Amino acid sequence: MDVTHEARGDVTVVHAVGDINASSCGQLEETLTGLIDQGRHRLVLDLAGVRYVSSAGLRVLLVVAKRLTPSGRFALSRAAEPVRQVLDMTGFSGIIKVLPTVDEAVTVAAN
């Protein structure tokens, strides 16, 4: 998995490329929680490069969402259809906003 991030004002956009599964989710969790520890409480996870999310990956999303509640914001963007289906079926799309573009997710995370 390749994980990079960029600042867009007060929002940090994290770009993930590769499957988010048991063998790769540690790197993603480390990046996201590290940003939170640095005071970055408005995060967007860009899933354009992700084709699969396992239960271990879902756990990472939940950990981040819980750490940011109530003072922060967390949104997902550009989820491919298979990933979106997993998020919908597991109820995660009701917990974390899933938006079609990074710009829309940044707007949600900023407000």
mmCIF file of N, CA, C and O in Angstrom:
data_model
loop_
_atom_site.group_PDB
_atom_site.id
_atom_site.type_symbol
_atom_site.label_atom_id
_atom_site.label_comp_id
_atom_site.label_asym_id
_atom_site.label_seq_id
_atom_site.Cartn_x
_atom_site.Cartn_y
_atom_site.Cartn_z
ATOM 1 N N MET A 1 0.840 -1.177 0.000
ATOM 2 C CA MET A 1 0.000 0.000 0.000
ATOM 3 C C MET A 1 0.879 1.232 0.000
ATOM 4 O O MET A 1 1.887 1.299 0.690
ATOM 5 N N ASP A 2 0.439 2.205 -0.769
ATOM 6 C CA ASP A 2 1.127 3.492 -0.829
ATOM 7 C C ASP A 2 0.204 4.534 -0.209
ATOM 8 O O ASP A 2 -0.963 4.642 -0.605
ATOM 9 N N VAL A 3 0.698 5.267 0.774
ATOM 10 C CA VAL A 3 -0.094 6.282 1.465
ATOM 11 C C VAL A 3 0.673 7.590 1.449
ATOM 12 O O VAL A 3 1.818 7.657 1.895
ATOM 13 N N THR A 4 0.034 8.626 0.895
ATOM 14 C CA THR A 4 0.613 9.961 0.892
ATOM 15 C C THR A 4 -0.444 10.928 1.427
ATOM 16 O O THR A 4 -1.622 10.570 1.519
ATOM 17 N N HIS A 5 -0.016 12.125 1.760
ATOM 18 C CA HIS A 5 -0.999 13.114 2.222
ATOM 19 C C HIS A 5 -0.571 14.512 1.819
ATOM 20 O O HIS A 5 0.601 14.769 1.543
ATOM 21 N N GLU A 6 -1.565 15.383 1.764
ATOM 22 C CA GLU A 6 -1.350 16.783 1.410
ATOM 23 C C GLU A 6 -2.294 17.642 2.221
ATOM 24 O O GLU A 6 -3.390 17.222 2.580
ATOM 25 N N ALA A 7 -1.867 18.845 2.519
ATOM 26 C CA ALA A 7 -2.706 19.797 3.243
ATOM 27 C C ALA A 7 -3.473 20.646 2.246
ATOM 28 O O ALA A 7 -2.918 21.103 1.249
ATOM 29 N N ARG A 8 -4.746 20.827 2.530
ATOM 30 C CA ARG A 8 -5.593 21.767 1.792
ATOM 31 C C ARG A 8 -6.222 22.674 2.843
ATOM 32 O O ARG A 8 -7.313 22.400 3.336
ATOM 33 N N GLY A 9 -5.509 23.705 3.186
ATOM 34 C CA GLY A 9 -5.962 24.569 4.272
ATOM 35 C C GLY A 9 -5.909 23.794 5.574
ATOM 36 O O GLY A 9 -4.895 23.195 5.907
ATOM 37 N N ASP A 10 -7.020 23.788 6.297
ATOM 38 C CA ASP A 10 -7.097 23.073 7.575
ATOM 39 C C ASP A 10 -7.385 21.588 7.404
ATOM 40 O O ASP A 10 -7.422 20.850 8.387
ATOM 41 N N VAL A 11 -7.607 21.152 6.183
ATOM 42 C CA VAL A 11 -7.961 19.755 5.909
ATOM 43 C C VAL A 11 -6.747 19.027 5.340
ATOM 44 O O VAL A 11 -6.045 19.548 4.475
ATOM 45 N N THR A 12 -6.510 17.825 5.846
ATOM 46 C CA THR A 12 -5.455 16.974 5.300
ATOM 47 C C THR A 12 -6.109 15.884 4.473
ATOM 48 O O THR A 12 -6.993 15.171 4.953
ATOM 49 N N VAL A 13 -5.679 15.775 3.219
ATOM 50 C CA VAL A 13 -6.187 14.734 2.317
ATOM 51 C C VAL A 13 -5.151 13.622 2.263
ATOM 52 O O VAL A 13 -3.988 13.856 1.930
ATOM 53 N N VAL A 14 -5.588 12.427 2.623
ATOM 54 C CA VAL A 14 -4.727 11.247 2.602
ATOM 55 C C VAL A 14 -5.124 10.416 1.388
ATOM 56 O O VAL A 14 -6.295 10.085 1.216
ATOM 57 N N HIS A 15 -4.144 10.104 0.551
ATOM 58 C CA HIS A 15 -4.373 9.310 -0.655
ATOM 59 C C HIS A 15 -3.850 7.901 -0.406
ATOM 60 O O HIS A 15 -2.669 7.732 -0.079
ATOM 61 N N ALA A 16 -4.720 6.915 -0.551
ATOM 62 C CA ALA A 16 -4.336 5.516 -0.369
ATOM 63 C C ALA A 16 -4.407 4.803 -1.715
ATOM 64 O O ALA A 16 -5.371 4.984 -2.464
ATOM 65 N N VAL A 17 -3.388 3.991 -2.004
ATOM 66 C CA VAL A 17 -3.363 3.209 -3.229
ATOM 67 C C VAL A 17 -3.024 1.770 -2.858
ATOM 68 O O VAL A 17 -2.004 1.521 -2.211
ATOM 69 N N GLY A 18 -3.902 0.854 -3.235
ATOM 70 C CA GLY A 18 -3.723 -0.560 -2.913
ATOM 71 C C GLY A 18 -4.875 -1.061 -2.077
ATOM 72 O O GLY A 18 -5.753 -0.301 -1.663
ATOM 73 N N ASP A 19 -4.901 -2.357 -1.847
ATOM 74 C CA ASP A 19 -5.944 -2.938 -1.013
ATOM 75 C C ASP A 19 -5.729 -2.560 0.447
ATOM 76 O O ASP A 19 -4.588 -2.487 0.917
ATOM 77 N N ILE A 20 -6.826 -2.324 1.156
ATOM 78 C CA ILE A 20 -6.748 -2.079 2.595
ATOM 79 C C ILE A 20 -7.185 -3.370 3.262
ATOM 80 O O ILE A 20 -8.365 -3.677 3.378
ATOM 81 N N ASN A 21 -6.193 -4.159 3.669
ATOM 82 C CA ASN A 21 -6.458 -5.466 4.266
ATOM 83 C C ASN A 21 -5.579 -5.653 5.490
ATOM 84 O O ASN A 21 -4.878 -4.730 5.909
ATOM 85 N N ALA A 22 -5.593 -6.862 6.049
ATOM 86 C CA ALA A 22 -4.862 -7.121 7.290
ATOM 87 C C ALA A 22 -3.368 -6.844 7.163
ATOM 88 O O ALA A 22 -2.738 -6.383 8.110
ATOM 89 N N SER A 23 -2.796 -7.094 5.999
ATOM 90 C CA SER A 23 -1.357 -6.896 5.863
ATOM 91 C C SER A 23 -0.977 -5.444 5.566
ATOM 92 O O SER A 23 0.172 -5.057 5.761
ATOM 93 N N SER A 24 -1.923 -4.627 5.127
ATOM 94 C CA SER A 24 -1.577 -3.249 4.754
ATOM 95 C C SER A 24 -2.215 -2.184 5.633
ATOM 96 O O SER A 24 -1.795 -1.028 5.592
ATOM 97 N N CYS A 25 -3.215 -2.538 6.407
ATOM 98 C CA CYS A 25 -3.963 -1.502 7.128
ATOM 99 C C CYS A 25 -3.158 -0.841 8.243
ATOM 100 O O CYS A 25 -3.451 0.275 8.631
ATOM 101 N N GLY A 26 -2.109 -1.503 8.720
ATOM 102 C CA GLY A 26 -1.277 -0.901 9.769
ATOM 103 C C GLY A 26 -0.639 0.397 9.317
ATOM 104 O O GLY A 26 -0.586 1.372 10.073
ATOM 105 N N GLN A 27 -0.175 0.418 8.087
ATOM 106 C CA GLN A 27 0.447 1.630 7.549
ATOM 107 C C GLN A 27 -0.568 2.755 7.445
ATOM 108 O O GLN A 27 -0.274 3.902 7.796
ATOM 109 N N LEU A 28 -1.765 2.438 6.982
ATOM 110 C CA LEU A 28 -2.809 3.455 6.874
ATOM 111 C C LEU A 28 -3.197 3.977 8.254
ATOM 112 O O LEU A 28 -3.307 5.186 8.464
ATOM 113 N N GLU A 29 -3.376 3.075 9.202
ATOM 114 C CA GLU A 29 -3.735 3.488 10.558
ATOM 115 C C GLU A 29 -2.640 4.356 11.171
ATOM 116 O O GLU A 29 -2.924 5.381 11.792
ATOM 117 N N GLU A 30 -1.401 3.973 10.966
ATOM 118 C CA GLU A 30 -0.281 4.751 11.502
ATOM 119 C C GLU A 30 -0.262 6.165 10.919
ATOM 120 O O GLU A 30 -0.058 7.148 11.644
ATOM 121 N N THR A 31 -0.501 6.271 9.626
ATOM 122 C CA THR A 31 -0.525 7.586 8.986
ATOM 123 C C THR A 31 -1.665 8.435 9.524
ATOM 124 O O THR A 31 -1.464 9.594 9.911
ATOM 125 N N LEU A 32 -2.871 7.883 9.549
ATOM 126 C CA LEU A 32 -4.044 8.650 9.980
ATOM 127 C C LEU A 32 -3.962 9.037 11.452
ATOM 128 O O LEU A 32 -4.208 10.193 11.806
ATOM 129 N N THR A 33 -3.606 8.092 12.320
ATOM 130 C CA THR A 33 -3.529 8.427 13.747
ATOM 131 C C THR A 33 -2.351 9.351 14.022
ATOM 132 O O THR A 33 -2.421 10.197 14.914
ATOM 133 N N GLY A 34 -1.279 9.217 13.242
ATOM 134 C CA GLY A 34 -0.148 10.137 13.382
ATOM 135 C C GLY A 34 -0.548 11.566 13.056
ATOM 136 O O GLY A 34 -0.141 12.504 13.741
ATOM 137 N N LEU A 35 -1.349 11.734 12.003
ATOM 138 C CA LEU A 35 -1.842 13.068 11.662
ATOM 139 C C LEU A 35 -2.722 13.632 12.776
ATOM 140 O O LEU A 35 -2.620 14.815 13.121
ATOM 141 N N ILE A 36 -3.569 12.789 13.341
ATOM 142 C CA ILE A 36 -4.418 13.232 14.455
ATOM 143 C C ILE A 36 -3.549 13.654 15.636
ATOM 144 O O ILE A 36 -3.781 14.695 16.256
ATOM 145 N N ASP A 37 -2.529 12.853 15.940
ATOM 146 C CA ASP A 37 -1.618 13.187 17.039
ATOM 147 C C ASP A 37 -0.881 14.499 16.798
ATOM 148 O O ASP A 37 -0.494 15.181 17.742
ATOM 149 N N GLN A 38 -0.691 14.869 15.525
ATOM 150 C CA GLN A 38 -0.042 16.127 15.176
ATOM 151 C C GLN A 38 -1.021 17.303 15.187
ATOM 152 O O GLN A 38 -0.650 18.430 14.867
ATOM 153 N N GLY A 39 -2.278 17.037 15.542
ATOM 154 C CA GLY A 39 -3.259 18.109 15.617
ATOM 155 C C GLY A 39 -4.082 18.299 14.357
ATOM 156 O O GLY A 39 -4.823 19.275 14.246
ATOM 157 N N ARG A 40 -3.945 17.403 13.408
ATOM 158 C CA ARG A 40 -4.746 17.471 12.174
ATOM 159 C C ARG A 40 -6.069 16.760 12.436
ATOM 160 O O ARG A 40 -6.112 15.540 12.459
ATOM 161 N N HIS A 41 -7.121 17.509 12.691
ATOM 162 C CA HIS A 41 -8.412 16.926 13.077
ATOM 163 C C HIS A 41 -9.472 17.036 12.000
ATOM 164 O O HIS A 41 -10.655 16.796 12.270
ATOM 165 N N ARG A 42 -9.070 17.394 10.816
ATOM 166 C CA ARG A 42 -9.980 17.442 9.662
ATOM 167 C C ARG A 42 -9.311 16.642 8.551
ATOM 168 O O ARG A 42 -8.368 17.111 7.922
ATOM 169 N N LEU A 43 -9.814 15.412 8.368
ATOM 170 C CA LEU A 43 -9.173 14.476 7.455
ATOM 171 C C LEU A 43 -10.125 14.002 6.362
ATOM 172 O O LEU A 43 -11.317 13.779 6.612
ATOM 173 N N VAL A 44 -9.570 13.810 5.173
ATOM 174 C CA VAL A 44 -10.271 13.184 4.056
ATOM 175 C C VAL A 44 -9.406 12.019 3.599
ATOM 176 O O VAL A 44 -8.196 12.173 3.413
ATOM 177 N N LEU A 45 -10.022 10.868 3.449
ATOM 178 C CA LEU A 45 -9.323 9.705 2.909
ATOM 179 C C LEU A 45 -9.799 9.502 1.480
ATOM 180 O O LEU A 45 -10.978 9.196 1.240
ATOM 181 N N ASP A 46 -8.891 9.705 0.534
ATOM 182 C CA ASP A 46 -9.181 9.532 -0.886
ATOM 183 C C ASP A 46 -8.979 8.059 -1.240
ATOM 184 O O ASP A 46 -7.869 7.538 -1.168
ATOM 185 N N LEU A 47 -10.074 7.392 -1.608
ATOM 186 C CA LEU A 47 -10.052 5.959 -1.882
ATOM 187 C C LEU A 47 -9.996 5.630 -3.374
ATOM 188 O O LEU A 47 -10.242 4.489 -3.755
ATOM 189 N N ALA A 48 -9.660 6.599 -4.212
ATOM 190 C CA ALA A 48 -9.661 6.371 -5.662
ATOM 191 C C ALA A 48 -8.748 5.208 -6.059
ATOM 192 O O ALA A 48 -9.050 4.486 -7.006
ATOM 193 N N GLY A 49 -7.668 4.999 -5.350
ATOM 194 C CA GLY A 49 -6.727 3.935 -5.678
ATOM 195 C C GLY A 49 -6.958 2.647 -4.921
ATOM 196 O O GLY A 49 -6.120 1.750 -4.943
ATOM 197 N N VAL A 50 -8.096 2.528 -4.245
ATOM 198 C CA VAL A 50 -8.402 1.349 -3.421
ATOM 199 C C VAL A 50 -9.517 0.554 -4.080
ATOM 200 O O VAL A 50 -10.567 1.098 -4.402
ATOM 201 N N ARG A 51 -9.294 -0.729 -4.274
ATOM 202 C CA ARG A 51 -10.304 -1.603 -4.891
ATOM 203 C C ARG A 51 -10.914 -2.590 -3.913
ATOM 204 O O ARG A 51 -11.899 -3.247 -4.210
ATOM 205 N N TYR A 52 -10.325 -2.705 -2.710
ATOM 206 C CA TYR A 52 -10.805 -3.700 -1.737
ATOM 207 C C TYR A 52 -10.541 -3.203 -0.327
ATOM 208 O O TYR A 52 -9.453 -2.685 -0.043
ATOM 209 N N VAL A 53 -11.529 -3.374 0.546
ATOM 210 C CA VAL A 53 -11.373 -3.059 1.967
ATOM 211 C C VAL A 53 -11.859 -4.268 2.769
ATOM 212 O O VAL A 53 -13.004 -4.695 2.631
ATOM 213 N N SER A 54 -10.977 -4.821 3.594
ATOM 214 C CA SER A 54 -11.341 -5.956 4.441
ATOM 215 C C SER A 54 -11.900 -5.461 5.771
ATOM 216 O O SER A 54 -11.930 -4.251 6.040
ATOM 217 N N SER A 55 -12.291 -6.398 6.618
ATOM 218 C CA SER A 55 -12.789 -6.029 7.944
ATOM 219 C C SER A 55 -11.698 -5.328 8.754
ATOM 220 O O SER A 55 -11.993 -4.426 9.542
ATOM 221 N N ALA A 56 -10.460 -5.695 8.546
ATOM 222 C CA ALA A 56 -9.355 -5.017 9.236
ATOM 223 C C ALA A 56 -9.262 -3.558 8.779
ATOM 224 O O ALA A 56 -9.004 -2.659 9.582
ATOM 225 N N GLY A 57 -9.493 -3.318 7.501
ATOM 226 C CA GLY A 57 -9.504 -1.949 6.987
ATOM 227 C C GLY A 57 -10.666 -1.154 7.538
ATOM 228 O O GLY A 57 -10.527 0.030 7.865
ATOM 229 N N LEU A 58 -11.814 -1.791 7.648
ATOM 230 C CA LEU A 58 -12.979 -1.120 8.230
ATOM 231 C C LEU A 58 -12.710 -0.724 9.682
ATOM 232 O O LEU A 58 -13.130 0.342 10.129
ATOM 233 N N ARG A 59 -11.987 -1.573 10.401
ATOM 234 C CA ARG A 59 -11.651 -1.268 11.785
ATOM 235 C C ARG A 59 -10.816 0.011 11.857
ATOM 236 O O ARG A 59 -11.036 0.861 12.723
ATOM 237 N N VAL A 60 -9.887 0.188 10.926
ATOM 238 C CA VAL A 60 -9.063 1.401 10.888
ATOM 239 C C VAL A 60 -9.946 2.631 10.692
ATOM 240 O O VAL A 60 -9.786 3.644 11.375
ATOM 241 N N LEU A 61 -10.892 2.539 9.761
ATOM 242 C CA LEU A 61 -11.800 3.667 9.527
ATOM 243 C C LEU A 61 -12.590 4.003 10.784
ATOM 244 O O LEU A 61 -12.775 5.173 11.120
ATOM 245 N N LEU A 62 -13.043 2.989 11.496
ATOM 246 C CA LEU A 62 -13.809 3.206 12.721
ATOM 247 C C LEU A 62 -12.940 3.825 13.818
ATOM 248 O O LEU A 62 -13.371 4.751 14.508
ATOM 249 N N VAL A 63 -11.719 3.338 13.951
ATOM 250 C CA VAL A 63 -10.794 3.900 14.948
ATOM 251 C C VAL A 63 -10.577 5.389 14.696
ATOM 252 O O VAL A 63 -10.643 6.208 15.612
ATOM 253 N N VAL A 64 -10.339 5.743 13.445
ATOM 254 C CA VAL A 64 -10.096 7.149 13.094
ATOM 255 C C VAL A 64 -11.345 7.987 13.346
ATOM 256 O O VAL A 64 -11.267 9.076 13.937
ATOM 257 N N ALA A 65 -12.503 7.490 12.921
ATOM 258 C CA ALA A 65 -13.753 8.228 13.127
ATOM 259 C C ALA A 65 -14.000 8.469 14.617
ATOM 260 O O ALA A 65 -14.387 9.569 15.013
ATOM 261 N N LYS A 66 -13.762 7.463 15.433
ATOM 262 C CA LYS A 66 -13.977 7.611 16.880
ATOM 263 C C LYS A 66 -12.983 8.586 17.507
ATOM 264 O O LYS A 66 -13.335 9.363 18.387
ATOM 265 N N ARG A 67 -11.735 8.555 17.048
ATOM 266 C CA ARG A 67 -10.741 9.475 17.598
ATOM 267 C C ARG A 67 -11.046 10.918 17.250
ATOM 268 O O ARG A 67 -10.665 11.831 17.976
ATOM 269 N N LEU A 68 -11.720 11.131 16.144
ATOM 270 C CA LEU A 68 -12.034 12.493 15.716
ATOM 271 C C LEU A 68 -13.355 13.012 16.269
ATOM 272 O O LEU A 68 -13.670 14.183 16.109
ATOM 273 N N THR A 69 -14.131 12.163 16.907
ATOM 274 C CA THR A 69 -15.412 12.574 17.470
ATOM 275 C C THR A 69 -15.172 13.162 18.846
ATOM 276 O O THR A 69 -14.421 12.598 19.619
ATOM 277 N N PRO A 70 -15.753 14.250 19.226
ATOM 278 C CA PRO A 70 -16.686 15.101 18.516
ATOM 279 C C PRO A 70 -16.026 16.317 17.883
ATOM 280 O O PRO A 70 -16.661 17.057 17.156
ATOM 281 N N SER A 71 -14.736 16.525 18.126
ATOM 282 C CA SER A 71 -14.126 17.798 17.718
ATOM 283 C C SER A 71 -13.589 17.828 16.296
ATOM 284 O O SER A 71 -13.296 18.898 15.782
ATOM 285 N N GLY A 72 -13.450 16.689 15.656
ATOM 286 C CA GLY A 72 -12.861 16.668 14.327
ATOM 287 C C GLY A 72 -13.854 16.284 13.249
ATOM 288 O O GLY A 72 -15.043 16.117 13.506
ATOM 289 N N ARG A 73 -13.345 16.151 12.036
ATOM 290 C CA ARG A 73 -14.159 15.771 10.881
ATOM 291 C C ARG A 73 -13.384 14.733 10.066
ATOM 292 O O ARG A 73 -12.174 14.848 9.901
ATOM 293 N N PHE A 74 -14.113 13.736 9.555
ATOM 294 C CA PHE A 74 -13.513 12.686 8.746
ATOM 295 C C PHE A 74 -14.476 12.353 7.625
ATOM 296 O O PHE A 74 -15.664 12.114 7.869
ATOM 297 N N ALA A 75 -13.979 12.377 6.400
ATOM 298 C CA ALA A 75 -14.810 12.039 5.241
ATOM 299 C C ALA A 75 -14.002 11.172 4.283
ATOM 300 O O ALA A 75 -12.768 11.225 4.271
ATOM 301 N N LEU A 76 -14.710 10.385 3.504
ATOM 302 C CA LEU A 76 -14.108 9.537 2.484
ATOM 303 C C LEU A 76 -14.499 10.073 1.121
ATOM 304 O O LEU A 76 -15.581 10.647 0.961
ATOM 305 N N SER A 77 -13.631 9.860 0.140
ATOM 306 C CA SER A 77 -13.962 10.324 -1.207
ATOM 307 C C SER A 77 -13.555 9.292 -2.243
ATOM 308 O O SER A 77 -12.679 8.464 -2.007
ATOM 309 N N ARG A 78 -14.220 9.381 -3.384
ATOM 310 C CA ARG A 78 -13.926 8.623 -4.594
ATOM 311 C C ARG A 78 -13.837 7.114 -4.382
ATOM 312 O O ARG A 78 -12.979 6.440 -4.951
ATOM 313 N N ALA A 79 -14.749 6.567 -3.592
ATOM 314 C CA ALA A 79 -14.761 5.116 -3.365
ATOM 315 C C ALA A 79 -15.253 4.404 -4.622
ATOM 316 O O ALA A 79 -16.313 4.739 -5.156
ATOM 317 N N ALA A 80 -14.489 3.431 -5.096
ATOM 318 C CA ALA A 80 -14.900 2.610 -6.231
ATOM 319 C C ALA A 80 -16.153 1.823 -5.830
ATOM 320 O O ALA A 80 -16.413 1.602 -4.641
ATOM 321 N N GLU A 81 -16.922 1.402 -6.791
ATOM 322 C CA GLU A 81 -18.200 0.725 -6.513
ATOM 323 C C GLU A 81 -18.059 -0.462 -5.557
ATOM 324 O O GLU A 81 -18.858 -0.574 -4.623
ATOM 325 N N PRO A 82 -17.071 -1.359 -5.717
ATOM 326 C CA PRO A 82 -16.960 -2.468 -4.757
ATOM 327 C C PRO A 82 -16.704 -1.990 -3.327
ATOM 328 O O PRO A 82 -17.235 -2.547 -2.371
ATOM 329 N N VAL A 83 -15.896 -0.943 -3.189
ATOM 330 C CA VAL A 83 -15.613 -0.388 -1.861
ATOM 331 C C VAL A 83 -16.856 0.297 -1.318
ATOM 332 O O VAL A 83 -17.215 0.127 -0.145
ATOM 333 N N ARG A 84 -17.539 1.027 -2.155
ATOM 334 C CA ARG A 84 -18.775 1.703 -1.734
ATOM 335 C C ARG A 84 -19.821 0.692 -1.262
ATOM 336 O O ARG A 84 -20.513 0.913 -0.269
ATOM 337 N N GLN A 85 -19.926 -0.428 -1.955
ATOM 338 C CA GLN A 85 -20.875 -1.474 -1.562
ATOM 339 C C GLN A 85 -20.547 -2.024 -0.183
ATOM 340 O O GLN A 85 -21.446 -2.228 0.638
ATOM 341 N N VAL A 86 -19.268 -2.241 0.100
ATOM 342 C CA VAL A 86 -18.859 -2.721 1.423
ATOM 343 C C VAL A 86 -19.210 -1.692 2.480
ATOM 344 O O VAL A 86 -19.743 -2.030 3.550
ATOM 345 N N LEU A 87 -18.927 -0.429 2.212
ATOM 346 C CA LEU A 87 -19.238 0.637 3.168
ATOM 347 C C LEU A 87 -20.742 0.726 3.417
ATOM 348 O O LEU A 87 -21.180 0.926 4.553
ATOM 349 N N ASP A 88 -21.537 0.570 2.364
ATOM 350 C CA ASP A 88 -22.994 0.622 2.506
ATOM 351 C C ASP A 88 -23.528 -0.593 3.264
ATOM 352 O O ASP A 88 -24.337 -0.458 4.181
ATOM 353 N N MET A 89 -23.070 -1.782 2.877
ATOM 354 C CA MET A 89 -23.587 -3.024 3.492
ATOM 355 C C MET A 89 -23.245 -3.124 4.971
ATOM 356 O O MET A 89 -24.010 -3.689 5.751
ATOM 357 N N THR A 90 -22.102 -2.570 5.360
ATOM 358 C CA THR A 90 -21.681 -2.658 6.760
ATOM 359 C C THR A 90 -22.175 -1.484 7.597
ATOM 360 O O THR A 90 -21.951 -1.454 8.810
ATOM 361 N N GLY A 91 -22.819 -0.515 6.968
ATOM 362 C CA GLY A 91 -23.335 0.637 7.688
ATOM 363 C C GLY A 91 -22.328 1.760 7.881
ATOM 364 O O GLY A 91 -22.645 2.779 8.500
ATOM 365 N N PHE A 92 -21.129 1.614 7.354
ATOM 366 C CA PHE A 92 -20.110 2.645 7.531
ATOM 367 C C PHE A 92 -20.469 3.936 6.824
ATOM 368 O O PHE A 92 -20.081 5.009 7.280
ATOM 369 N N SER A 93 -21.203 3.848 5.724
ATOM 370 C CA SER A 93 -21.573 5.080 5.020
ATOM 371 C C SER A 93 -22.572 5.901 5.830
ATOM 372 O O SER A 93 -22.775 7.073 5.541
ATOM 373 N N GLY A 94 -23.152 5.308 6.858
ATOM 374 C CA GLY A 94 -24.006 6.055 7.775
ATOM 375 C C GLY A 94 -23.223 6.704 8.906
ATOM 376 O O GLY A 94 -23.708 7.618 9.572
ATOM 377 N N ILE A 95 -22.000 6.252 9.105
ATOM 378 C CA ILE A 95 -21.143 6.761 10.171
ATOM 379 C C ILE A 95 -20.169 7.813 9.636
ATOM 380 O O ILE A 95 -19.907 8.828 10.281
ATOM 381 N N ILE A 96 -19.620 7.533 8.443
ATOM 382 C CA ILE A 96 -18.613 8.395 7.830
ATOM 383 C C ILE A 96 -19.154 8.852 6.480
ATOM 384 O O ILE A 96 -19.603 8.041 5.678
ATOM 385 N N LYS A 97 -19.101 10.144 6.234
ATOM 386 C CA LYS A 97 -19.572 10.673 4.941
ATOM 387 C C LYS A 97 -18.696 10.122 3.821
ATOM 388 O O LYS A 97 -17.468 10.135 3.918
ATOM 389 N N VAL A 98 -19.364 9.652 2.751
ATOM 390 C CA VAL A 98 -18.670 9.151 1.568
ATOM 391 C C VAL A 98 -19.110 10.020 0.402
ATOM 392 O O VAL A 98 -20.290 10.013 0.033
ATOM 393 N N LEU A 99 -18.177 10.773 -0.151
ATOM 394 C CA LEU A 99 -18.507 11.745 -1.192
ATOM 395 C C LEU A 99 -17.820 11.395 -2.514
ATOM 396 O O LEU A 99 -16.772 10.765 -2.533
ATOM 397 N N PRO A 100 -18.424 11.830 -3.623
ATOM 398 C CA PRO A 100 -17.897 11.431 -4.933
ATOM 399 C C PRO A 100 -16.584 12.102 -5.341
ATOM 400 O O PRO A 100 -15.837 11.557 -6.156
ATOM 401 N N THR A 101 -16.280 13.280 -4.785
ATOM 402 C CA THR A 101 -15.037 13.959 -5.164
ATOM 403 C C THR A 101 -14.250 14.382 -3.927
ATOM 404 O O THR A 101 -14.817 14.554 -2.840
ATOM 405 N N VAL A 102 -12.968 14.574 -4.128
ATOM 406 C CA VAL A 102 -12.111 15.053 -3.043
ATOM 407 C C VAL A 102 -12.535 16.460 -2.632
ATOM 408 O O VAL A 102 -12.597 16.769 -1.441
ATOM 409 N N ASP A 103 -12.848 17.304 -3.609
ATOM 410 C CA ASP A 103 -13.249 18.675 -3.287
ATOM 411 C C ASP A 103 -14.493 18.716 -2.404
ATOM 412 O O ASP A 103 -14.551 19.493 -1.445
ATOM 413 N N GLU A 104 -15.479 17.877 -2.707
ATOM 414 C CA GLU A 104 -16.685 17.837 -1.874
ATOM 415 C C GLU A 104 -16.362 17.337 -0.472
ATOM 416 O O GLU A 104 -16.883 17.860 0.517
ATOM 417 N N ALA A 105 -15.488 16.332 -0.379
ATOM 418 C CA ALA A 105 -15.108 15.798 0.926
ATOM 419 C C ALA A 105 -14.335 16.837 1.735
ATOM 420 O O ALA A 105 -14.528 16.969 2.947
ATOM 421 N N VAL A 106 -13.477 17.603 1.069
ATOM 422 C CA VAL A 106 -12.728 18.663 1.752
ATOM 423 C C VAL A 106 -13.697 19.711 2.283
ATOM 424 O O VAL A 106 -13.554 20.178 3.425
ATOM 425 N N THR A 107 -14.702 20.067 1.518
ATOM 426 C CA THR A 107 -15.692 21.044 1.971
ATOM 427 C C THR A 107 -16.425 20.536 3.210
ATOM 428 O O THR A 107 -16.606 21.278 4.182
ATOM 429 N N VAL A 108 -16.826 19.268 3.202
ATOM 430 C CA VAL A 108 -17.516 18.678 4.352
ATOM 431 C C VAL A 108 -16.587 18.640 5.573
ATOM 432 O O VAL A 108 -16.989 18.980 6.685
ATOM 433 N N ALA A 109 -15.343 18.225 5.372
ATOM 434 C CA ALA A 109 -14.404 18.134 6.478
ATOM 435 C C ALA A 109 -14.033 19.498 7.039
ATOM 436 O O ALA A 109 -13.716 19.626 8.219
ATOM 437 N N ALA A 110 -14.076 20.517 6.211
ATOM 438 C CA ALA A 110 -13.705 21.861 6.650
ATOM 439 C C ALA A 110 -14.794 22.522 7.489
ATOM 440 O O ALA A 110 -14.522 23.436 8.264
ATOM 441 N N ASN A 111 -16.040 22.093 7.327
ATOM 442 C CA ASN A 111 -17.157 22.754 8.020
ATOM 443 C C ASN A 111 -17.630 21.993 9.224
ATOM 444 O O ASN A 111 -17.586 20.895 9.418
#
